[in-house]
Short mmCIF file of C-alpha atoms in Angstrom, two decimals:
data_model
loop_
_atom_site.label_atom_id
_atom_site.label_comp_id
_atom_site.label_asym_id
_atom_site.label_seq_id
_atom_site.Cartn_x
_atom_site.Cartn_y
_atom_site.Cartn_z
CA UNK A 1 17.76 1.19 0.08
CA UNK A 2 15.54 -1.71 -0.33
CA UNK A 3 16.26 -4.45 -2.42
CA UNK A 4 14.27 -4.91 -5.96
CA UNK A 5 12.84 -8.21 -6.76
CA UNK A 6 10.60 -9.67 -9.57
CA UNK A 7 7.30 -8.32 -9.58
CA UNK A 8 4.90 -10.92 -10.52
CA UNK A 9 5.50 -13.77 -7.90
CA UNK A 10 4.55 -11.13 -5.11
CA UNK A 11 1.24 -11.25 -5.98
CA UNK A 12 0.93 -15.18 -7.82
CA UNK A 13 -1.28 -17.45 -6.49
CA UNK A 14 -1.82 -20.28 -7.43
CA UNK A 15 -5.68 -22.40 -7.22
CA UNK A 16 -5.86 -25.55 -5.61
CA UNK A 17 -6.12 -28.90 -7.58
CA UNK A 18 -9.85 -30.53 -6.67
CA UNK A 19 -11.10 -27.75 -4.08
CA UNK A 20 -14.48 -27.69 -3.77
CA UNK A 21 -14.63 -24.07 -3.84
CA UNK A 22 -12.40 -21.70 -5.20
CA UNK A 23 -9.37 -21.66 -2.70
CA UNK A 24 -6.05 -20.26 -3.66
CA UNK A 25 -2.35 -20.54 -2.28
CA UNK A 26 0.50 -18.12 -2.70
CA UNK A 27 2.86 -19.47 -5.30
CA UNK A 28 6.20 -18.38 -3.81
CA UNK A 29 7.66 -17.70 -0.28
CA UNK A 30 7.36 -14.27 1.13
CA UNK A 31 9.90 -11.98 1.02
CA UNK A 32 10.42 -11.13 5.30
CA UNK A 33 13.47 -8.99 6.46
CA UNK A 34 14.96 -11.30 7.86
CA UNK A 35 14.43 -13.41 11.05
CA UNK A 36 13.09 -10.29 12.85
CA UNK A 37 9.96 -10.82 10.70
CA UNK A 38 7.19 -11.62 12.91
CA UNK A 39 4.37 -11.62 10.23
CA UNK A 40 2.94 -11.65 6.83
CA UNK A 41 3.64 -8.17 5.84
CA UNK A 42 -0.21 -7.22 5.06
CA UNK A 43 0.79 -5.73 1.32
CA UNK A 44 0.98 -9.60 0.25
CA UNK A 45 -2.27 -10.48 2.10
CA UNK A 46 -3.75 -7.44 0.05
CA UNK A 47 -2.19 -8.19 -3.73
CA UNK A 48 -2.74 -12.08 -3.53
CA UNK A 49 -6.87 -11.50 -2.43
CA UNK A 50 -6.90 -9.48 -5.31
CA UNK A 51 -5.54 -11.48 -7.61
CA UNK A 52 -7.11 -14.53 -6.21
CA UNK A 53 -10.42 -13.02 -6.35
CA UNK A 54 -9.79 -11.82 -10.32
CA UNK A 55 -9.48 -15.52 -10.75
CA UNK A 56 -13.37 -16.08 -9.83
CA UNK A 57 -14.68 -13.05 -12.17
CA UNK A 58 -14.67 -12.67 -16.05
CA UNK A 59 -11.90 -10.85 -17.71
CA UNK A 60 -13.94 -8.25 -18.51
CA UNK A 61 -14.35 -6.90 -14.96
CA UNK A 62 -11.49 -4.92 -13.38
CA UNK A 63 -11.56 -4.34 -9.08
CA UNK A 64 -12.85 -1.08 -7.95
CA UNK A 65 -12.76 -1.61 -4.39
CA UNK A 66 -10.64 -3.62 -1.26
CA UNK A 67 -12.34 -3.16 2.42
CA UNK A 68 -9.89 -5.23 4.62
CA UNK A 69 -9.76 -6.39 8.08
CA UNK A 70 -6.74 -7.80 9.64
CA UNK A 71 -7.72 -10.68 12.84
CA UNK A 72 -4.33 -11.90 13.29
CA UNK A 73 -0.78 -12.14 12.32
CA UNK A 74 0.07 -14.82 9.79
CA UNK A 75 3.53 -16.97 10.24
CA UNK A 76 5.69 -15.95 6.78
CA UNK A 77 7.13 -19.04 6.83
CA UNK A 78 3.28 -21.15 6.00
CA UNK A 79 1.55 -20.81 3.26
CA UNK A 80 -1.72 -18.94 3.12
CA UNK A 81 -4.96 -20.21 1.72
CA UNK A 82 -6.89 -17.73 0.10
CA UNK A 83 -10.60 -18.73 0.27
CA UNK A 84 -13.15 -17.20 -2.15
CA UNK A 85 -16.56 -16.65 -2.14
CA UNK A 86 -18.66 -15.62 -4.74
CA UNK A 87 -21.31 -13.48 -2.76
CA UNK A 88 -22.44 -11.50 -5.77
CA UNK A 89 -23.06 -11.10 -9.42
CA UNK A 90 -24.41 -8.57 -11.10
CA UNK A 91 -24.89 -7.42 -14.88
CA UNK A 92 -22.19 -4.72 -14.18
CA UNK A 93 -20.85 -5.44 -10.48
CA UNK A 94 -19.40 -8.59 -8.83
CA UNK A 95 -18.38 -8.43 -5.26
CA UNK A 96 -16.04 -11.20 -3.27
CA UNK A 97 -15.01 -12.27 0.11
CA UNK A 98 -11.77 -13.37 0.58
CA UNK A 99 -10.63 -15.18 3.96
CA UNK A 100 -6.92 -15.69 4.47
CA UNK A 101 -6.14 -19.03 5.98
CA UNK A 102 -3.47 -21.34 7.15
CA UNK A 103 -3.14 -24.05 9.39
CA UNK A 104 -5.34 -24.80 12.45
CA UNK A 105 -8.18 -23.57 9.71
CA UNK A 106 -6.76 -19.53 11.17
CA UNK A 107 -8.53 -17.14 9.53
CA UNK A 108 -5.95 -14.17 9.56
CA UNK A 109 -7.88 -11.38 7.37
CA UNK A 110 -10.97 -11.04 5.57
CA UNK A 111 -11.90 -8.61 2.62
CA UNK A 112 -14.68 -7.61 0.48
CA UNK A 113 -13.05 -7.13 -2.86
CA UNK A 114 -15.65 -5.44 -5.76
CA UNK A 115 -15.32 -5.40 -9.59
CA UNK A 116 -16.72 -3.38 -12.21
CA UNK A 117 -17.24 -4.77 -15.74
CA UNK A 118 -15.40 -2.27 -17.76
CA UNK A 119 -16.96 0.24 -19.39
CA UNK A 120 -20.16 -0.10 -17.66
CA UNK A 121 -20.80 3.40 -16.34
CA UNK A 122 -22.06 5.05 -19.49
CA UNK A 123 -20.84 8.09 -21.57
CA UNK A 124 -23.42 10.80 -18.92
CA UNK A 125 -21.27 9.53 -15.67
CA UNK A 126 -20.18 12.46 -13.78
CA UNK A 127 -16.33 13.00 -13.90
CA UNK A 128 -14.18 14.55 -11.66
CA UNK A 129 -11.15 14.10 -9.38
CA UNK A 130 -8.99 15.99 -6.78
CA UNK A 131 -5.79 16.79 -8.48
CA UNK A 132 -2.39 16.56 -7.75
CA UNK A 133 -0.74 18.59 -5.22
CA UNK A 134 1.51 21.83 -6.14
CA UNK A 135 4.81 21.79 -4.26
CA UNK A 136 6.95 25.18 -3.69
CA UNK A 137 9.82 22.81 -4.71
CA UNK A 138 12.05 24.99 -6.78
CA UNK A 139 12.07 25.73 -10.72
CA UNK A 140 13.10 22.31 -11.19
CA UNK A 141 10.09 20.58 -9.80
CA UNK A 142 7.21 23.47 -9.78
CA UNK A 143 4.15 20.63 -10.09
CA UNK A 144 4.20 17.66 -7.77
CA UNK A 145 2.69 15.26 -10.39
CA UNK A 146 4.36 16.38 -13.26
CA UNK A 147 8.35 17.02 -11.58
CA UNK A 148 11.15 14.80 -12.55
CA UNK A 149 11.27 11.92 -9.87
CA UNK A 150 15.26 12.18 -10.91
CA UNK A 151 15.80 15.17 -9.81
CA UNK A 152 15.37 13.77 -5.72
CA UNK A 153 18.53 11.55 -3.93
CA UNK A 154 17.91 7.86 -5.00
CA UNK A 155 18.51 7.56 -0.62
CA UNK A 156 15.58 9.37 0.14
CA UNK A 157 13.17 6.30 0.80
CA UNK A 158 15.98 4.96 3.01
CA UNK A 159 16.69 7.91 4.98
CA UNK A 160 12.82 8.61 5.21
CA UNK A 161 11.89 4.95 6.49
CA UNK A 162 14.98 4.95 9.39
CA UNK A 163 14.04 8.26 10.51
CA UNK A 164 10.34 7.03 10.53
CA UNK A 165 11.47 4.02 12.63
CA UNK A 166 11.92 1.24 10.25
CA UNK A 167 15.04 -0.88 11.41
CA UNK A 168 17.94 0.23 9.52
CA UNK A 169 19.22 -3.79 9.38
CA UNK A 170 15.51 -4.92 8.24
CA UNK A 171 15.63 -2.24 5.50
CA UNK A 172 19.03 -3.56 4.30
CA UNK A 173 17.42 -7.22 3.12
CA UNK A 174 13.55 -6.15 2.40
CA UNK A 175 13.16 -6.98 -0.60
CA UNK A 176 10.14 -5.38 -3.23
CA UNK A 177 9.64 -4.09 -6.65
CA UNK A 178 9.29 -1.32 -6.02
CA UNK A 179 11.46 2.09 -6.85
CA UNK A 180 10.76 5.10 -4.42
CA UNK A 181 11.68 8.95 -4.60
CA UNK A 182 10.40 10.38 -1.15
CA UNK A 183 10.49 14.87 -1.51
CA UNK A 184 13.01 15.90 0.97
CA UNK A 185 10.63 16.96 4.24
CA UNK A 186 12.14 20.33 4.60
CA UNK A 187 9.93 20.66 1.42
CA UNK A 188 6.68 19.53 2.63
CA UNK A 189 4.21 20.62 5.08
CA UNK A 190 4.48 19.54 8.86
CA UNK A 191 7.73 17.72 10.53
CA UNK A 192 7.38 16.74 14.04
CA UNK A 193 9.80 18.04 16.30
CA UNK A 194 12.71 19.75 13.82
CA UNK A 195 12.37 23.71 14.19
CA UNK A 196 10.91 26.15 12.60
CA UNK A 197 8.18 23.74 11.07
CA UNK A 198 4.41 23.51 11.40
CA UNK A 199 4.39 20.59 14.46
CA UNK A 200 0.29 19.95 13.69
CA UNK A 201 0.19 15.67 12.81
CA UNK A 202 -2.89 16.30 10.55
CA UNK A 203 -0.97 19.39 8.48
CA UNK A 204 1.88 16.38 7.51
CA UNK A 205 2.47 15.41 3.83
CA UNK A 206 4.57 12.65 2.88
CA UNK A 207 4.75 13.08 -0.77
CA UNK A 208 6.97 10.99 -3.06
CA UNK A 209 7.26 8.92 -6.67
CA UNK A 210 7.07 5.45 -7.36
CA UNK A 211 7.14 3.00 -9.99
CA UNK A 212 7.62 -1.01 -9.79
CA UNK A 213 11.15 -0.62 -11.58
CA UNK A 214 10.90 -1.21 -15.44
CA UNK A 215 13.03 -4.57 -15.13
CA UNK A 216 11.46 -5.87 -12.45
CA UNK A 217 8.24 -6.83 -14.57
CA UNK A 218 7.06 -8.20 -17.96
CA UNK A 219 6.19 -5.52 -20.46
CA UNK A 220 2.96 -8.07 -21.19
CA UNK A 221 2.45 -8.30 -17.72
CA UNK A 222 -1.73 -8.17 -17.34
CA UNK A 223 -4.11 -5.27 -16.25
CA UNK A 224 -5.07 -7.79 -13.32
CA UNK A 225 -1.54 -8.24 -11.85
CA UNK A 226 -0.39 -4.29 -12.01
CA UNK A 227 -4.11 -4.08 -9.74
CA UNK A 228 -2.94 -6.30 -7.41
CA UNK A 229 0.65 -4.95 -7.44
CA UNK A 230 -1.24 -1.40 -6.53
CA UNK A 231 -3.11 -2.90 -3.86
CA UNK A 232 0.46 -4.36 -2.39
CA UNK A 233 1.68 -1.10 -3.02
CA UNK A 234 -1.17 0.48 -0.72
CA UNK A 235 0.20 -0.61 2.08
CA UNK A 236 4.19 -0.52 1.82
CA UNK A 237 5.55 1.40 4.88
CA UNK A 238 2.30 2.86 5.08
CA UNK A 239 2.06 3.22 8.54
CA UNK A 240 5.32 5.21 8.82
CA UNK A 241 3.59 7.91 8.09
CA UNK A 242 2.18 8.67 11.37
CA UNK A 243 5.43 8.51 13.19
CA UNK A 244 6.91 11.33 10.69
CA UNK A 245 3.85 13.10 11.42
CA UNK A 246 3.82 12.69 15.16
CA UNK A 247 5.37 15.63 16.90
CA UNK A 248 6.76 12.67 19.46
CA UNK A 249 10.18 11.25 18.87
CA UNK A 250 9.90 8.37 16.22
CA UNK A 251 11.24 5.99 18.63
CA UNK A 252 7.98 6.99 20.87
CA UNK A 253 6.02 4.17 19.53
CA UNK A 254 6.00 0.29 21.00
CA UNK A 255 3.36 -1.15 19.04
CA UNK A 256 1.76 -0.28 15.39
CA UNK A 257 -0.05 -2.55 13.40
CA UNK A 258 -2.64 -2.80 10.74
CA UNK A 259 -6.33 -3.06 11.92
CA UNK A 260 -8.82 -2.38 8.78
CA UNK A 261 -7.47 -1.49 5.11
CA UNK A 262 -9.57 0.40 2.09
CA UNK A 263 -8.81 1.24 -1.40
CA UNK A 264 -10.44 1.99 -4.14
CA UNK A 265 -9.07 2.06 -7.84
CA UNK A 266 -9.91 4.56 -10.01
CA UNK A 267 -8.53 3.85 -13.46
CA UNK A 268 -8.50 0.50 -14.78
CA UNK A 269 -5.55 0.72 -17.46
CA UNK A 270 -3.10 1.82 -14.77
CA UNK A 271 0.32 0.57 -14.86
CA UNK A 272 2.51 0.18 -11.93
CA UNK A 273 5.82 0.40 -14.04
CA UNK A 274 5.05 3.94 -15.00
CA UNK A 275 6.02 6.89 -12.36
CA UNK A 276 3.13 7.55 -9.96
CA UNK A 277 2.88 10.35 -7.71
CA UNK A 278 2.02 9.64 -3.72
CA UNK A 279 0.95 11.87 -1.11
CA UNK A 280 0.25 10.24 2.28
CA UNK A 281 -0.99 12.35 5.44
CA UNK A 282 -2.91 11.38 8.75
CA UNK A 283 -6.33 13.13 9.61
CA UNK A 284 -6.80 11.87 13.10
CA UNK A 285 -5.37 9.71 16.15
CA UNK A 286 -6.73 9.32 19.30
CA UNK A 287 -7.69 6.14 21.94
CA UNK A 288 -4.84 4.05 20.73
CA UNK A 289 -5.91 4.51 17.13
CA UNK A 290 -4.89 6.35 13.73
CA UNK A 291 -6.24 6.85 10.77
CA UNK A 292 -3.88 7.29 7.92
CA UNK A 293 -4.74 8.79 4.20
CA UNK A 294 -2.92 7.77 1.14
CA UNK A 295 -3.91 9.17 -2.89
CA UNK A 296 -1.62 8.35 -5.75
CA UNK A 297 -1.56 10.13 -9.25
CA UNK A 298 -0.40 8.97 -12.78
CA UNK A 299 2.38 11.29 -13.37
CA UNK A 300 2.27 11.41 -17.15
CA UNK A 301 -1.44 13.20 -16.76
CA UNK A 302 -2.17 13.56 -13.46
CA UNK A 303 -5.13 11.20 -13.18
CA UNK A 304 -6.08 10.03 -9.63
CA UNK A 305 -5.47 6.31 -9.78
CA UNK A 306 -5.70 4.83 -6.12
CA UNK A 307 -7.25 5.88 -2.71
CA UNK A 308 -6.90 4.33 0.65
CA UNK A 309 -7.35 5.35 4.02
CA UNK A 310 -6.06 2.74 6.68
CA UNK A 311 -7.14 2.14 10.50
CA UNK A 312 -4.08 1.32 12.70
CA UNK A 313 -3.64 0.65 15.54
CA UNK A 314 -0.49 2.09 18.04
CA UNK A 315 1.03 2.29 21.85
CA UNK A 316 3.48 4.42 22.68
CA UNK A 317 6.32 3.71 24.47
CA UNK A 318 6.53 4.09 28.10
CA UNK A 319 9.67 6.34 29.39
CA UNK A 320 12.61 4.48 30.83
CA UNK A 321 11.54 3.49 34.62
CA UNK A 322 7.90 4.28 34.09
CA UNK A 323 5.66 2.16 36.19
CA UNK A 324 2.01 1.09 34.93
CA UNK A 325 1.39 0.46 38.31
#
């Protein structure tokens, strides 16, 4: 299993003394997994625009929206500069751009981050969500967003990420908040290459719960840093999901990586410590690129919180003795 760790310095920045313009710096090191690490991991790049961004907007206004592009890979051992410009403000909208920085003036990802002052869309707004999915998972868990995240082995996120590809010795020393219950995948739809399952990518569902873990945050902890900690969140192991989808050997792929990144939040007063619900599929892949899907639910009530859908990009790997020639 991954390792916990405090949940406020992963998405703390901190703004820089006598700027000229609102420029922000991550306040801690980033957690890498060890010297393998070969970049930011993008979740941090996502939280800390966020929060850097809240920093520039009144407290009334919460973020609705993150449209992300990642240029390049950022060293984890520099700091990164968060730049932020104030592009727009509205009576009821403000919008953001965000340009991750660090030395040699490397700009490493851009967003557009969007915030909505609260309450601003009137009692006549139309109202309506998908809802949560319904698992055939036994008596015990009948309802997908309202099971008992308990009742699933406290392994499964480990035995899900090394069978999706992650490196078993990398998992061992990652290090997040976060507290995951993947379903067991002879329970959900889709499987790759194991028998007697549907072997269609796009019919996949990687459905689990997660929660930053109760003592891993302050209980006074503010609205803006459990949006950012969703917007981290958004991205963790993401990606994964198309090799458990793939009906090609999880050890098929060379290259995967991040390209553009989109979520939208969809209730303001969430709160990361309480049990949400996650389903996570892929809808297409083709040309060297995938598109993966991601939609979490409050489990208490089974409001949809987040959405994201994710561009990535991905090579497979050539057989043994395979010539490009």
């Amino acid at each position: 299993m991954p390792q916990l760790c405090p949940a406020e310095p992963v998405v703390e920045v901190t703004r820089v003394p006598g700027a000229a313009t609102d420029v922000f710096v991550n306040t801690h090191p980033f957690e890498t997994p060890g010297e393998k690490a070969r970049s930011v991991f993008g979740g941090y790049l996502l939280g800390q625009c966020v929060a850097a961004a809240q920093q520039t907007v009144p407290e009334t206004h919460d973020v609705h929206s993150l449209q992300s592009t990642f240029l390049l890979p950022g060293n984890p051992n520099e700091k990164v500069s968060y730049h932020v410009e104030r592009i727009s403000d509205g009576r009821s909208f403000s919008s953001r751009l965000v340009r991750a920085i660090q030395p040699g003036n490397v700009v490493h990802f851009t967003a557009i981050v969007g915030f909505q002052k609260r309450s601003s869309g009137g009692d006549d707004a139309a109202a309506n969500q998908t809802p949560p999915p319904t698992l055939k998972y036994g008596e015990a868990m009948p309802q997908f967003g309202h099971g008992n995240p308990e009742d699933v082995d406290d392994d499964s996120a480990a035995a899900c990420l090394i069978e999706g590809g992650y490196p078993k010795e990398m998992l061992a020393i990652w290090r997040d908040p976060f507290q995951w219950y993947i379903l067991p995948r002879d329970r959900q739809m889709g499987s790759g290459e194991q028998p007697g399952f549907d072997k269609d990518p796009t019919h996949f569902r990687m459905q689990s719960f997660v929660r930053v873990h109760p003592t891993m945050i302050a209980k006074d902890s503010p609205r803006a840093t459990h949006h950012a900690l969703l917007a981290f969140l958004s991205d963790l192991f993401l990606i994964y999901t198309t090799n458990l989808a793939t009906a090609r050997p999880v050890t098929g792929f060379s290259i995967e990586t991040t390209m553009n990144h989109s979520v939208w939040f969809h209730a303001p007063d969430v709160a990361v410590d309480d049990w949400l619900a996650c389903e996570r599929d892929t809808s297409w892949a083709d040309d060297g690129r995938v598109l993966i899907r991601q939609r979490l639910w409050r489990r208490s009530d089974g409001r949809l919180v987040m959405s994201c859908v994710q561009e990535a990009l991905t090579r497979l790997r050539k057989p043994a003795g395979s010539s490009s020639l």
